[in-house]
Each structure stands twice: as C-alpha cells, then as structure tokens.
PDB file of C-alpha atoms and ligand atoms in Angstrom:
ATOM      1  CA  MET R   1      -4.034   0.077 -52.654  1.00 49.00           C
ATOM      2  CA  SER R   2      -2.262   0.082 -49.424  1.00 49.00           C
ATOM      3  CA  ILE R   3      -4.150  -0.118 -46.003  1.00 56.00           C
ATOM      4  CA  ALA R   4      -2.934   2.100 -43.887  1.00 56.00           C
ATOM      5  CA  PRO R   5      -2.135   0.241 -40.226  1.00 53.00           C
ATOM      6  CA  THR R   6      -4.656   0.182 -37.994  1.00 56.00           C
ATOM      7  CA  GLU R   7      -3.898   1.958 -34.483  1.00 59.00           C
ATOM      8  CA  SER R   8      -5.436  -0.123 -31.499  1.00 70.00           C
ATOM      9  CA  PRO R   9      -6.227   2.692 -28.391  1.00 88.00           C
ATOM     10  CA  LEU R  10      -4.683   3.029 -25.792  1.00 96.00           C
ATOM     11  CA  ALA R  11      -5.478   1.441 -22.594  1.00 98.00           C
ATOM     12  CA  THR R  12      -7.348   3.931 -20.252  1.00 98.00           C
ATOM     13  CA  ARG R  13      -5.065   5.461 -17.721  1.00 98.00           C
ATOM     14  CA  ILE R  14      -6.589   4.728 -14.067  1.00 98.00           C
ATOM     15  CA  ASP R  15      -6.222   7.765 -11.772  1.00 98.00           C
ATOM     16  CA  GLY R  16      -5.672   7.086  -8.296  1.00 98.00           C
ATOM     17  CA  LYS R  17      -5.040  10.828  -6.947  1.00 98.00           C
ATOM     18  CA  ALA R  18      -9.115  11.176  -7.756  1.00 98.00           C
ATOM     19  CA  CYS R  19      -9.603   7.707  -6.775  1.00 98.00           C
ATOM     20  CA  ALA R  20      -7.235   8.916  -3.245  1.00 98.00           C
ATOM     21  CA  GLU R  21      -9.111  12.003  -3.330  1.00 98.00           C
ATOM     22  CA  ARG R  22     -13.098  10.100  -3.145  1.00 98.00           C
ATOM     23  CA  VAL R  23     -11.736   7.710  -0.121  1.00 98.00           C
ATOM     24  CA  LEU R  24     -10.249  10.871   1.587  1.00 98.00           C
ATOM     25  CA  ALA R  25     -13.706  12.058   1.522  1.00 98.00           C
ATOM     26  CA  GLU R  26     -15.097   9.330   3.101  1.00 98.00           C
ATOM     27  CA  VAL R  27     -12.819   9.631   5.841  1.00 98.00           C
ATOM     28  CA  ALA R  28     -12.961  13.152   6.402  1.00 98.00           C
ATOM     29  CA  ALA R  29     -16.778  12.773   6.468  1.00 98.00           C
ATOM     30  CA  ASP R  30     -16.266   9.473   9.368  1.00 98.00           C
ATOM     31  CA  VAL R  31     -14.014  11.989  11.289  1.00 98.00           C
ATOM     32  CA  ALA R  32     -16.316  14.674  11.563  1.00 98.00           C
ATOM     33  CA  SER R  33     -18.708  11.955  13.144  1.00 97.00           C
ATOM     34  CA  LEU R  34     -16.297  11.003  15.451  1.00 98.00           C
ATOM     35  CA  ALA R  35     -15.757  14.827  16.870  1.00 97.00           C
ATOM     36  CA  ALA R  36     -19.116  15.325  16.833  1.00 96.00           C
ATOM     37  CA  ASP R  37     -19.042  12.705  20.225  1.00 94.00           C
ATOM     38  CA  GLY R  38     -15.684  14.020  21.230  1.00 96.00           C
ATOM     39  CA  ILE R  39     -13.107  11.357  20.173  1.00 97.00           C
ATOM     40  CA  VAL R  40     -10.126  12.748  17.265  1.00 98.00           C
ATOM     41  CA  PRO R  41      -8.122  10.142  16.069  1.00 98.00           C
ATOM     42  CA  GLY R  42      -4.773   9.492  16.331  1.00 98.00           C
ATOM     43  CA  LEU R  43      -1.459   8.676  14.383  1.00 98.00           C
ATOM     44  CA  ALA R  44       1.506   8.019  15.605  1.00 98.00           C
ATOM     45  CA  VAL R  45       4.325   7.368  12.362  1.00 98.00           C
ATOM     46  CA  VAL R  46       7.653   6.572  13.532  1.00 98.00           C
ATOM     47  CA  LEU R  47      10.895   7.263  11.328  1.00 98.00           C
ATOM     48  CA  ILE R  48      14.738   5.620  11.611  1.00 98.00           C
ATOM     49  CA  GLY R  49      17.145   6.758   9.488  1.00 97.00           C
ATOM     50  CA  GLU R  50      17.417   9.144   6.093  1.00 95.00           C
ATOM     51  CA  ASP R  51      16.249   6.997   3.557  1.00 94.00           C
ATOM     52  CA  PRO R  52      14.686   9.984   0.922  1.00 92.00           C
ATOM     53  CA  ALA R  53      11.660   7.819  -0.459  1.00 92.00           C
ATOM     54  CA  SER R  54      10.790   6.812   3.393  1.00 96.00           C
ATOM     55  CA  GLN R  55      10.835  10.705   4.289  1.00 96.00           C
ATOM     56  CA  VAL R  56       8.701  11.604   1.166  1.00 95.00           C
ATOM     57  CA  TYR R  57       6.194   8.744   2.098  1.00 96.00           C
ATOM     58  CA  VAL R  58       6.759   9.909   5.508  1.00 98.00           C
ATOM     59  CA  ARG R  59       5.918  13.462   4.963  1.00 97.00           C
ATOM     60  CA  ASN R  60       3.024  12.858   2.662  1.00 97.00           C
ATOM     61  CA  LYS R  61       1.177  10.581   5.322  1.00 98.00           C
ATOM     62  CA  LEU R  62       1.537  13.139   7.829  1.00 98.00           C
ATOM     63  CA  ARG R  63      -0.222  16.084   5.290  1.00 98.00           C
ATOM     64  CA  LYS R  64      -2.972  13.497   4.750  1.00 98.00           C
ATOM     65  CA  ALA R  65      -3.571  12.928   8.081  1.00 98.00           C
ATOM     66  CA  GLU R  66      -3.673  16.669   8.899  1.00 98.00           C
ATOM     67  CA  ALA R  67      -6.131  17.044   6.025  1.00 98.00           C
ATOM     68  CA  VAL R  68      -8.610  15.175   7.093  1.00 98.00           C
ATOM     69  CA  GLY R  69      -8.611  16.065  10.615  1.00 98.00           C
ATOM     70  CA  ILE R  70      -6.813  13.058  11.954  1.00 98.00           C
ATOM     71  CA  ARG R  71      -4.303  14.260  14.665  1.00 98.00           C
ATOM     72  CA  SER R  72      -0.804  13.151  13.897  1.00 98.00           C
ATOM     73  CA  LEU R  73       2.075  12.143  16.249  1.00 98.00           C
ATOM     74  CA  GLU R  74       5.973  12.497  14.371  1.00 98.00           C
ATOM     75  CA  TYR R  75       8.906  10.224  15.522  1.00 98.00           C
ATOM     76  CA  ARG R  76      12.607  10.910  14.322  1.00 98.00           C
ATOM     77  CA  PHE R  77      15.248   9.102  15.150  1.00 98.00           C
ATOM     78  CA  ASP R  78      18.942   8.766  13.228  1.00 97.00           C
ATOM     79  CA  ASP R  79      19.495   5.289  12.542  1.00 97.00           C
ATOM     80  CA  THR R  80      21.940   4.269  15.916  1.00 98.00           C
ATOM     81  CA  LEU R  81      18.671   4.174  17.601  1.00 98.00           C
ATOM     82  CA  PRO R  82      19.132   0.493  19.764  1.00 98.00           C
ATOM     83  CA  GLN R  83      16.020  -1.660  19.132  1.00 98.00           C
ATOM     84  CA  ALA R  84      15.022  -1.974  23.419  1.00 98.00           C
ATOM     85  CA  GLU R  85      14.374   2.110  22.625  1.00 98.00           C
ATOM     86  CA  LEU R  86      12.175   1.216  19.779  1.00 98.00           C
ATOM     87  CA  LEU R  87      10.205  -1.514  21.286  1.00 98.00           C
ATOM     88  CA  SER R  88       9.574   0.602  24.354  1.00 98.00           C
ATOM     89  CA  LEU R  89       8.408   3.623  22.487  1.00 98.00           C
ATOM     90  CA  ILE R  90       5.650   0.928  20.976  1.00 99.00           C
ATOM     91  CA  ALA R  91       5.405  -0.271  24.137  1.00 98.00           C
ATOM     92  CA  ARG R  92       4.098   3.185  25.326  1.00 98.00           C
ATOM     93  CA  LEU R  93       2.034   4.026  22.446  1.00 98.00           C
ATOM     94  CA  ASN R  94       0.427   0.673  22.743  1.00 98.00           C
ATOM     95  CA  ARG R  95      -0.855   2.225  26.143  1.00 98.00           C
ATOM     96  CA  ASP R  96      -1.749   5.611  24.996  1.00 98.00           C
ATOM     97  CA  PRO R  97      -5.381   5.845  24.447  1.00 97.00           C
ATOM     98  CA  GLU R  98      -5.419   9.034  22.073  1.00 97.00           C
ATOM     99  CA  VAL R  99      -3.258   7.280  19.937  1.00 98.00           C
ATOM    100  CA  HIS R 100      -5.105   4.862  17.973  1.00 98.00           C
ATOM    101  CA  GLY R 101      -3.178   4.272  14.718  1.00 98.00           C
ATOM    102  CA  ILE R 102       1.014   2.963  15.395  1.00 99.00           C
ATOM    103  CA  LEU R 103       3.258   3.129  11.966  1.00 98.00           C
ATOM    104  CA  VAL R 104       6.669   2.014  11.854  1.00 98.00           C
ATOM    105  CA  GLN R 105       8.341   3.385   8.437  1.00 98.00           C
ATOM    106  CA  LEU R 106       9.867   0.276   6.500  1.00 97.00           C
ATOM    107  CA  PRO R 107      12.623  -0.522   5.627  1.00 96.00           C
ATOM    108  CA  LEU R 108      14.464  -0.306   8.963  1.00 98.00           C
ATOM    109  CA  PRO R 109      18.377  -0.177   9.784  1.00 98.00           C
ATOM    110  CA  ASP R 110      20.046  -3.819   9.741  1.00 98.00           C
ATOM    111  CA  HIS R 111      20.012  -4.184  13.554  1.00 98.00           C
ATOM    112  CA  ILE R 112      16.712  -3.854  14.164  1.00 98.00           C
ATOM    113  CA  ASP R 113      14.841  -6.967  13.783  1.00 98.00           C
ATOM    114  CA  GLU R 114      11.773  -5.667  11.684  1.00 98.00           C
ATOM    115  CA  ASP R 115       9.234  -8.843  12.347  1.00 98.00           C
ATOM    116  CA  ALA R 116      10.135  -8.248  16.565  1.00 98.00           C
ATOM    117  CA  VAL R 117       8.547  -4.250  15.714  1.00 98.00           C
ATOM    118  CA  ILE R 118       5.878  -5.319  13.619  1.00 98.00           C
ATOM    119  CA  GLN R 119       5.014  -8.250  16.629  1.00 98.00           C
ATOM    120  CA  ALA R 120       5.304  -5.403  19.342  1.00 99.00           C
ATOM    121  CA  VAL R 121       2.430  -3.135  17.696  1.00 98.00           C
ATOM    122  CA  ASP R 122      -0.987  -3.686  19.551  1.00 98.00           C
ATOM    123  CA  PRO R 123      -3.286  -5.455  16.227  1.00 98.00           C
ATOM    124  CA  ALA R 124      -5.548  -2.999  17.116  1.00 98.00           C
ATOM    125  CA  LYS R 125      -3.304  -0.396  16.414  1.00 98.00           C
ATOM    126  CA  ASP R 126      -1.906  -1.888  13.569  1.00 98.00           C
ATOM    127  CA  VAL R 127      -2.865   0.537  10.789  1.00 98.00           C
ATOM    128  CA  ASP R 128      -0.588  -1.480   8.721  1.00 98.00           C
ATOM    129  CA  GLY R 129      -2.259  -4.488   8.823  1.00 98.00           C
ATOM    130  CA  PHE R 130       1.273  -6.314   9.126  1.00 98.00           C
ATOM    131  CA  HIS R 131       0.921  -7.968  12.586  1.00 98.00           C
ATOM    132  CA  ARG R 132       0.248 -12.237  12.342  1.00 98.00           C
ATOM    133  CA  GLN R 133      -2.765 -11.636  14.123  1.00 98.00           C
ATOM    134  CA  ASN R 134      -4.291  -9.295  11.213  1.00 98.00           C
ATOM    135  CA  ALA R 135      -2.673 -11.277   8.866  1.00 98.00           C
ATOM    136  CA  GLY R 136      -3.501 -14.768   9.393  1.00 98.00           C
ATOM    137  CA  GLY R 137      -7.220 -13.138   9.967  1.00 98.00           C
ATOM    138  CA  LEU R 138      -7.629 -11.626   6.551  1.00 98.00           C
ATOM    139  CA  TRP R 139      -6.844 -14.918   5.332  1.00 98.00           C
ATOM    140  CA  GLN R 140      -9.711 -16.098   7.413  1.00 97.00           C
ATOM    141  CA  GLY R 141     -12.031 -13.209   5.840  1.00 95.00           C
ATOM    142  CA  LEU R 142     -12.345 -11.686   9.385  1.00 96.00           C
ATOM    143  CA  PRO R 143     -13.204  -8.201   9.453  1.00 96.00           C
ATOM    144  CA  VAL R 144      -9.628  -7.009  10.193  1.00 98.00           C
ATOM    145  CA  LEU R 145      -7.073  -4.251   9.827  1.00 98.00           C
ATOM    146  CA  ALA R 146      -5.900  -5.037   6.023  1.00 98.00           C
ATOM    147  CA  PRO R 147      -2.564  -3.776   4.596  1.00 98.00           C
ATOM    148  CA  CYS R 148      -3.123  -0.343   3.118  1.00 98.00           C
ATOM    149  CA  THR R 149      -1.678  -0.972  -0.477  1.00 98.00           C
ATOM    150  CA  PRO R 150      -3.448  -3.847  -1.623  1.00 98.00           C
ATOM    151  CA  THR R 151      -6.995  -2.863  -0.243  1.00 98.00           C
ATOM    152  CA  GLY R 152      -6.681   0.680  -2.474  1.00 98.00           C
ATOM    153  CA  CYS R 153      -5.579  -1.552  -4.990  1.00 98.00           C
ATOM    154  CA  LEU R 154      -8.812  -3.693  -5.072  1.00 98.00           C
ATOM    155  CA  ARG R 155     -10.879  -0.786  -4.754  1.00 98.00           C
ATOM    156  CA  LEU R 156      -9.423   0.477  -7.989  1.00 98.00           C
ATOM    157  CA  LEU R 157      -9.931  -2.779  -9.853  1.00 98.00           C
ATOM    158  CA  LYS R 158     -14.154  -2.415  -8.049  1.00 98.00           C
ATOM    159  CA  GLU R 159     -14.145   0.823  -9.840  1.00 98.00           C
ATOM    160  CA  THR R 160     -12.357  -0.344 -13.054  1.00 97.00           C
ATOM    161  CA  CYS R 161     -13.389  -3.582 -13.752  1.00 96.00           C
ATOM    162  CA  GLY R 162     -17.058  -3.164 -11.462  1.00 94.00           C
ATOM    163  CA  GLU R 163     -17.606  -6.856 -11.126  1.00 96.00           C
ATOM    164  CA  LEU R 164     -14.259  -9.261 -10.047  1.00 98.00           C
ATOM    165  CA  ALA R 165     -16.023 -12.901  -9.165  1.00 98.00           C
ATOM    166  CA  GLY R 166     -14.648 -14.905 -11.580  1.00 98.00           C
ATOM    167  CA  GLN R 167     -12.285 -12.607 -12.879  1.00 98.00           C
ATOM    168  CA  HIS R 168      -8.338 -14.663 -13.146  1.00 98.00           C
ATOM    169  CA  ALA R 169      -5.666 -12.328 -11.382  1.00 99.00           C
ATOM    170  CA  VAL R 170      -2.239 -12.689 -11.688  1.00 99.00           C
ATOM    171  CA  ILE R 171       0.116 -11.326  -8.819  1.00 99.00           C
ATOM    172  CA  VAL R 172       3.607 -10.928  -9.753  1.00 98.00           C
ATOM    173  CA  GLY R 173       5.587 -10.654  -6.356  1.00 98.00           C
ATOM    174  CA  ARG R 174       4.861 -13.005  -3.008  1.00 98.00           C
ATOM    175  CA  SER R 175       5.647 -10.304  -0.347  1.00 98.00           C
ATOM    176  CA  ASN R 176       4.038  -9.657   3.036  1.00 97.00           C
ATOM    177  CA  ILE R 177       3.110  -6.316   2.676  1.00 96.00           C
ATOM    178  CA  VAL R 178       1.611  -6.386  -0.852  1.00 98.00           C
ATOM    179  CA  GLY R 179       1.477 -10.083  -2.988  1.00 98.00           C
ATOM    180  CA  LYS R 180       0.411 -12.234  -0.378  1.00 98.00           C
ATOM    181  CA  PRO R 181      -2.684 -10.221   1.037  1.00 98.00           C
ATOM    182  CA  MET R 182      -3.408  -9.186  -2.516  1.00 98.00           C
ATOM    183  CA  ALA R 183      -4.335 -12.638  -3.174  1.00 98.00           C
ATOM    184  CA  ALA R 184      -6.465 -13.019   0.521  1.00 98.00           C
ATOM    185  CA  LEU R 185      -8.160 -10.180  -0.888  1.00 98.00           C
ATOM    186  CA  LEU R 186      -8.919 -10.943  -4.743  1.00 98.00           C
ATOM    187  CA  LEU R 187      -9.691 -14.190  -3.413  1.00 98.00           C
ATOM    188  CA  ALA R 188     -11.974 -13.105  -0.993  1.00 98.00           C
ATOM    189  CA  ALA R 189     -13.599 -10.934  -4.075  1.00 98.00           C
ATOM    190  CA  ASP R 190     -14.025 -14.402  -5.867  1.00 98.00           C
ATOM    191  CA  CYS R 191     -11.344 -14.315  -8.097  1.00 98.00           C
ATOM    192  CA  SER R 192      -9.164 -16.882  -9.384  1.00 98.00           C
ATOM    193  CA  VAL R 193      -5.674 -15.886  -8.120  1.00 98.00           C
ATOM    194  CA  THR R 194      -2.149 -16.796  -9.208  1.00 98.00           C
ATOM    195  CA  MET R 195       0.806 -15.764  -7.549  1.00 98.00           C
ATOM    196  CA  LEU R 196       4.579 -15.820  -9.598  1.00 98.00           C
ATOM    197  CA  HIS R 197       7.356 -15.117  -7.839  1.00 98.00           C
ATOM    198  CA  SER R 198      11.410 -15.329  -8.931  1.00 97.00           C
ATOM    199  CA  LYS R 199      11.429 -19.180  -9.222  1.00 98.00           C
ATOM    200  CA  SER R 200       8.460 -19.302 -11.730  1.00 98.00           C
ATOM    201  CA  ARG R 201       8.674 -21.215 -14.647  1.00 98.00           C
ATOM    202  CA  ASP R 202       7.615 -19.461 -17.876  1.00 98.00           C
ATOM    203  CA  ALA R 203       5.952 -16.264 -15.670  1.00 98.00           C
ATOM    204  CA  ALA R 204       5.500 -14.150 -18.801  1.00 98.00           C
ATOM    205  CA  ALA R 205       3.059 -16.707 -20.560  1.00 98.00           C
ATOM    206  CA  LEU R 206       1.801 -17.835 -17.241  1.00 98.00           C
ATOM    207  CA  CYS R 207       1.085 -13.757 -17.080  1.00 98.00           C
ATOM    208  CA  ARG R 208      -0.179 -13.490 -20.699  1.00 98.00           C
ATOM    209  CA  GLN R 209      -3.898 -15.625 -19.248  1.00 98.00           C
ATOM    210  CA  ALA R 210      -4.635 -13.097 -16.891  1.00 98.00           C
ATOM    211  CA  ASP R 211      -7.204 -10.746 -16.880  1.00 98.00           C
ATOM    212  CA  ILE R 212      -5.907  -8.568 -13.891  1.00 99.00           C
ATOM    213  CA  VAL R 213      -2.678  -7.774 -13.319  1.00 99.00           C
ATOM    214  CA  ILE R 214      -0.842  -6.854 -10.372  1.00 99.00           C
ATOM    215  CA  ALA R 215       2.689  -6.046 -10.607  1.00 98.00           C
ATOM    216  CA  ALA R 216       4.331  -6.188  -7.339  1.00 98.00           C
ATOM    217  CA  VAL R 217       8.059  -6.786  -7.791  1.00 98.00           C
ATOM    218  CA  GLY R 218       9.986  -3.959  -6.876  1.00 97.00           C
ATOM    219  CA  ARG R 219      12.045  -4.189 -10.421  1.00 97.00           C
ATOM    220  CA  PRO R 220      11.896  -1.154 -13.004  1.00 98.00           C
ATOM    221  CA  GLU R 221      10.044  -2.063 -16.138  1.00 98.00           C
ATOM    222  CA  MET R 222      10.130  -5.646 -15.802  1.00 98.00           C
ATOM    223  CA  LEU R 223       6.799  -5.835 -17.118  1.00 98.00           C
ATOM    224  CA  ASP R 224       6.433  -5.410 -20.871  1.00 98.00           C
ATOM    225  CA  ALA R 225       3.748  -6.002 -23.835  1.00 98.00           C
ATOM    226  CA  ASP R 226       4.612 -10.019 -23.905  1.00 98.00           C
ATOM    227  CA  TRP R 227       3.233 -10.287 -20.033  1.00 98.00           C
ATOM    228  CA  LEU R 228      -0.150  -9.234 -20.879  1.00 98.00           C
ATOM    229  CA  LYS R 229      -3.081 -10.147 -22.669  1.00 98.00           C
ATOM    230  CA  PRO R 230      -4.924  -7.991 -24.974  1.00 98.00           C
ATOM    231  CA  GLY R 231      -7.813  -6.126 -22.710  1.00 98.00           C
ATOM    232  CA  ALA R 232      -6.233  -6.474 -19.424  1.00 98.00           C
ATOM    233  CA  VAL R 233      -6.260  -4.405 -16.602  1.00 98.00           C
ATOM    234  CA  VAL R 234      -2.777  -3.857 -14.827  1.00 98.00           C
ATOM    235  CA  ILE R 235      -2.229  -2.291 -11.705  1.00 99.00           C
ATOM    236  CA  ASP R 236       1.260  -1.236 -11.218  1.00 98.00           C
ATOM    237  CA  VAL R 237       2.351  -1.080  -7.581  1.00 98.00           C
ATOM    238  CA  GLY R 238       5.808  -0.432  -7.842  1.00 97.00           C
ATOM    239  CA  ILE R 239       7.494   2.425  -7.455  1.00 96.00           C
ATOM    240  CA  ASN R 240      11.187   2.511  -8.568  1.00 96.00           C
ATOM    241  CA  ARG R 241      13.900   5.280  -8.896  1.00 92.00           C
ATOM    242  CA  ILE R 242      15.888   5.211 -11.912  1.00 92.00           C
ATOM    243  CA  ALA R 243      18.666   7.535 -12.837  1.00 90.00           C
ATOM    244  CA  CYS R 244      18.377   9.722 -15.735  1.00 85.00           C
ATOM    245  CA  ASP R 245      20.217  12.762 -17.573  1.00 73.00           C
ATOM    246  CA  GLY R 246      18.027  16.275 -17.381  1.00 70.00           C
ATOM    247  CA  ASP R 247      19.872  19.609 -18.519  1.00 68.00           C
ATOM    248  CA  GLY R 248      23.384  17.793 -18.220  1.00 66.00           C
ATOM    249  CA  GLU R 249      22.997  17.051 -14.649  1.00 71.00           C
ATOM    250  CA  ARG R 250      21.942  13.379 -13.057  1.00 68.00           C
ATOM    251  CA  ARG R 251      18.493  13.100 -11.729  1.00 83.00           C
ATOM    252  CA  HIS R 252      16.116  10.441 -10.674  1.00 86.00           C
ATOM    253  CA  ARG R 253      12.547   9.600 -12.118  1.00 93.00           C
ATOM    254  CA  LEU R 254      10.517   7.377 -10.691  1.00 95.00           C
ATOM    255  CA  VAL R 255       9.225   4.267 -12.744  1.00 97.00           C
ATOM    256  CA  GLY R 256       6.518   1.360 -12.020  1.00 98.00           C
ATOM    257  CA  ASP R 257       7.390  -2.290 -12.463  1.00 98.00           C
ATOM    258  CA  VAL R 258       5.313  -2.101 -15.389  1.00 98.00           C
ATOM    259  CA  ASP R 259       6.834  -0.518 -19.066  1.00 98.00           C
ATOM    260  CA  PHE R 260       3.852   1.960 -18.818  1.00 98.00           C
ATOM    261  CA  ASP R 261       4.181   3.227 -23.087  1.00 98.00           C
ATOM    262  CA  ALA R 262       4.431  -0.810 -24.192  1.00 98.00           C
ATOM    263  CA  ALA R 263       1.349  -1.822 -21.728  1.00 98.00           C
ATOM    264  CA  SER R 264      -0.487   0.700 -22.817  1.00 98.00           C
ATOM    265  CA  ARG R 265      -0.507  -0.679 -26.511  1.00 98.00           C
ATOM    266  CA  VAL R 266      -2.359  -4.050 -25.135  1.00 98.00           C
ATOM    267  CA  ALA R 267      -4.271  -3.327 -21.883  1.00 98.00           C
ATOM    268  CA  ALA R 268      -7.675  -2.050 -21.549  1.00 98.00           C
ATOM    269  CA  ALA R 269      -6.451  -0.060 -18.081  1.00 98.00           C
ATOM    270  CA  ILE R 270      -3.459   1.085 -16.169  1.00 98.00           C
ATOM    271  CA  THR R 271      -2.352   2.683 -13.337  1.00 98.00           C
ATOM    272  CA  PRO R 272       0.676   5.189 -13.822  1.00 98.00           C
ATOM    273  CA  VAL R 273       3.671   5.477 -11.628  1.00 98.00           C
ATOM    274  CA  PRO R 274       3.352   8.033 -10.320  1.00 97.00           C
ATOM    275  CA  GLY R 275      -0.388   9.150  -9.501  1.00 98.00           C
ATOM    276  CA  GLY R 276      -1.436   5.787  -9.206  1.00 98.00           C
ATOM    277  CA  VAL R 277      -1.527   3.391  -6.571  1.00 98.00           C
ATOM    278  CA  GLY R 278       0.520   5.061  -4.390  1.00 98.00           C
ATOM    279  CA  PRO R 279      -1.962   8.067  -2.967  1.00 98.00           C
ATOM    280  CA  MET R 280      -4.617   4.907  -2.413  1.00 98.00           C
ATOM    281  CA  THR R 281      -2.066   3.724   0.134  1.00 98.00           C
ATOM    282  CA  ILE R 282      -1.742   6.647   2.003  1.00 98.00           C
ATOM    283  CA  ALA R 283      -5.903   6.831   1.815  1.00 98.00           C
ATOM    284  CA  TYR R 284      -6.227   3.713   2.882  1.00 98.00           C
ATOM    285  CA  LEU R 285      -4.082   4.387   5.698  1.00 98.00           C
ATOM    286  CA  MET R 286      -5.912   7.219   7.057  1.00 98.00           C
ATOM    287  CA  GLN R 287      -9.206   5.085   6.248  1.00 98.00           C
ATOM    288  CA  ASN R 288      -7.588   2.502   8.809  1.00 98.00           C
ATOM    289  CA  THR R 289      -6.597   5.057  11.526  1.00 98.00           C
ATOM    290  CA  VAL R 290     -10.697   5.551  11.417  1.00 98.00           C
ATOM    291  CA  THR R 291     -11.482   1.977  11.477  1.00 98.00           C
ATOM    292  CA  ALA R 292      -8.747   0.992  14.565  1.00 98.00           C
ATOM    293  CA  THR R 293     -10.267   4.295  16.405  1.00 98.00           C
ATOM    294  CA  ARG R 294     -13.863   3.115  16.598  1.00 98.00           C
ATOM    295  CA  LEU R 295     -12.383  -0.680  17.429  1.00 97.00           C
ATOM    296  CA  GLN R 296     -10.532   0.502  20.578  1.00 97.00           C
ATOM    297  CA  ARG R 297     -14.016   2.336  21.031  1.00 95.00           C
ATOM    298  CA  ARG R 298     -15.605  -0.801  21.214  1.00 94.00           C
ATOM    299  CA  GLN R 299     -13.188  -2.712  22.749  1.00 92.00           C
ATOM    300  CA  ALA R 300     -13.244   0.103  25.745  1.00 92.00           C
ATOM    301  CA  SER R 301     -16.925  -0.217  26.012  1.00 91.00           C
ATOM    302  CA  ALA R 302     -16.851  -4.367  26.367  1.00 92.00           C
ATOM    303  CA  ALA R 303     -13.940  -3.658  28.853  1.00 91.00           C
ATOM    304  CA  ALA R 304     -16.191  -1.476  30.882  1.00 91.00           C
ATOM    305  CA  LEU R 305     -18.972  -3.664  30.633  1.00 91.00           C
ATOM    306  CA  ALA R 306     -17.310  -7.172  31.599  1.00 86.00           C
TER     307      ALA R 306
HETATM  308  N1  GUN M   1       7.329   1.561   3.525  1.00 61.95           N
HETATM  309  C1  GUN M   1       6.764   0.993   2.376  1.00 61.95           C
HETATM  310  N2  GUN M   1       5.533   0.716   1.933  1.00 61.95           N
HETATM  311  C2  GUN M   1       4.879   0.567   3.440  1.00 61.95           C
HETATM  312  C3  GUN M   1       3.803   0.620   3.890  1.00 61.95           C
HETATM  313  O1  GUN M   1       3.056   0.270   3.762  1.00 61.95           O
HETATM  314  N3  GUN M   1       3.997   0.113   5.478  1.00 61.95           N
HETATM  315  C4  GUN M   1       5.066   0.676   5.978  1.00 61.95           C
HETATM  316  N4  GUN M   1       5.007   1.173   7.677  1.00 61.95           N
HETATM  317  N5  GUN M   1       6.216   0.932   5.751  1.00 61.95           N
HETATM  318  C5  GUN M   1       6.506   1.037   4.351  1.00 61.95           C
END
C-alpha cells in the first residue's frame, strides 16, 4: 500500500490592504472630530527628482490624505534643487500653522545631505518619525511620532498573533527607517528581539528560531523556507522591482524579501507583496498626521498659558 504524501496547509495570507482600510476609517473619524473644532490637519509632501517608485508612493500618499479629509500640499522639484533651498522650504513649513506634518520622500539626490534634511524638520511635524528626538524617544518608551512602516507591521502582528509578550521576533535588516525602530516597538511589546544583518554568522539558522520574522533587507526573495521555523509569522517589508518577460515585452513585477511561495508552505501566516505592509505604511502616515496635529494643538495651548 502506498501512502499519499500529506500536504501541509498553506500559510494564511495577512491582508494588509484590509487592515489599512480599518486604520484609515479610524483616522477619518478622528479627522471628523477635529473638523468639529474647525481644525483641518495639513500634510506637506516634498518630492525631489524622477524616481518612479517614489512618484508612485507620493501619489498614493496624497490620494489617501484626500480620502480621509487631510489637506495635502505637494512640493515637486527636479533633482538639481540646491540643498539650501530645500532647507529653507522646510523652515517655512515648520513655521506654517496650517502644516501639521512634513514628509520629504527618500531617497534624496546625492548632493543633498539626507541627515541634515531629516534633522531640519520640526520634531512635532516629523510624521516619518525619523528625527533624532523621535528616534531616541521611541527607545525610551516615550509617546513620540514613530516611523510608519514598523508601526504598521506591529498592528499586523497584533491582529495576527494576539498576545506578543514573550514571543521571539527576529528582524532581518538594521536600517534606521525599519529595522531599528521595529526592534524598539517589539521590545516595548515585550518580545525577545534578535537583529540580523549582512555580517551575521549563520543568519538562516538564527532566523529559524523565530516565532515572528520581519524581513527588511531590500534583497528580492532572499529568505526562503530554510530561514523559517514551521508555524512562524512572517512580515515582509521588502518591495523589490524585478524584471520579467511578458508578451515578448520587458516588464517588471514586485516581489518581497521573502520567497512567498516557499515560505507559505512553512509559515503559519505571511504578508504578500504587494498588498501587505505597503498600504499599512500609508495608513500610519495619515494616523501620524492626526497625532501631530493634536500634539501641536497641545503645544500651542501650553505656550498661550505660559
Ligand atoms: N522612502 C521609502 N520609504 C519611505 C518612508 O517611509 N518615508 C519617506 N520619507 N521616504 C521613504
């Protein structure tokens, strides 16, 4: 008698689009309650150059702002914009009481010092959560503006796993934008946190110990089934454009940092790319804009009383 091979069930697909819609509904309700007091949150988005991916991200951010009732202001420049002009625009936006959030889309052209630009944004308007005051405050558990992508990942994890306390989370990638703030948020949620990076020895074996895997390396499909413990929950932050052939034409498709099909046969749940983390980043940008608006209102009332 032959025994048919048993198929293990495929991982649950974590629906970032649906979760982002729930976050956006919460934000829209918050915007409506501010409107009752005559306040309209304002978000300034600055885009420099012609990077196609950045153009798509900015367009999506502006669309979602409009959908939830946030007033958006778009500033577009070609990639010869002098740094001094960008810094003076940021200084002007910092002073403008109708602008509550400022986002400068990264990456910037080589002649512009990214750190100088990030530090020029008023920390109370830093809806990206990249300013040192916010980044440092996050590690100290203060109620700061936190980066949107890791905040979105945390929400997906809470909805997927329930209780996070005591779970072992492995973060692959140590960027200031995702890896490091993700570690701070998971520690605050009482996870045990391991960070892996390009110099980690035996990274796949370390990753196989994880209950939760956050892949944020920017390398197409780098993590395969070998990196995963059966039953792990996988959040794929990567958005990589790879060339493929279609109808005899050169086309591109988007893939994550995780080999989705291979990982689906091992993991309990996994985010797709696209449709996973991407929509959550935008939803939390809108949430941060509302949080920044309320923060600035409190600061203005405190200043009036002083
Ligand atoms: N480029 C890619 N992701 C981001 C982000 O979250 N914020 C900004 N400002 N630029 C980005």
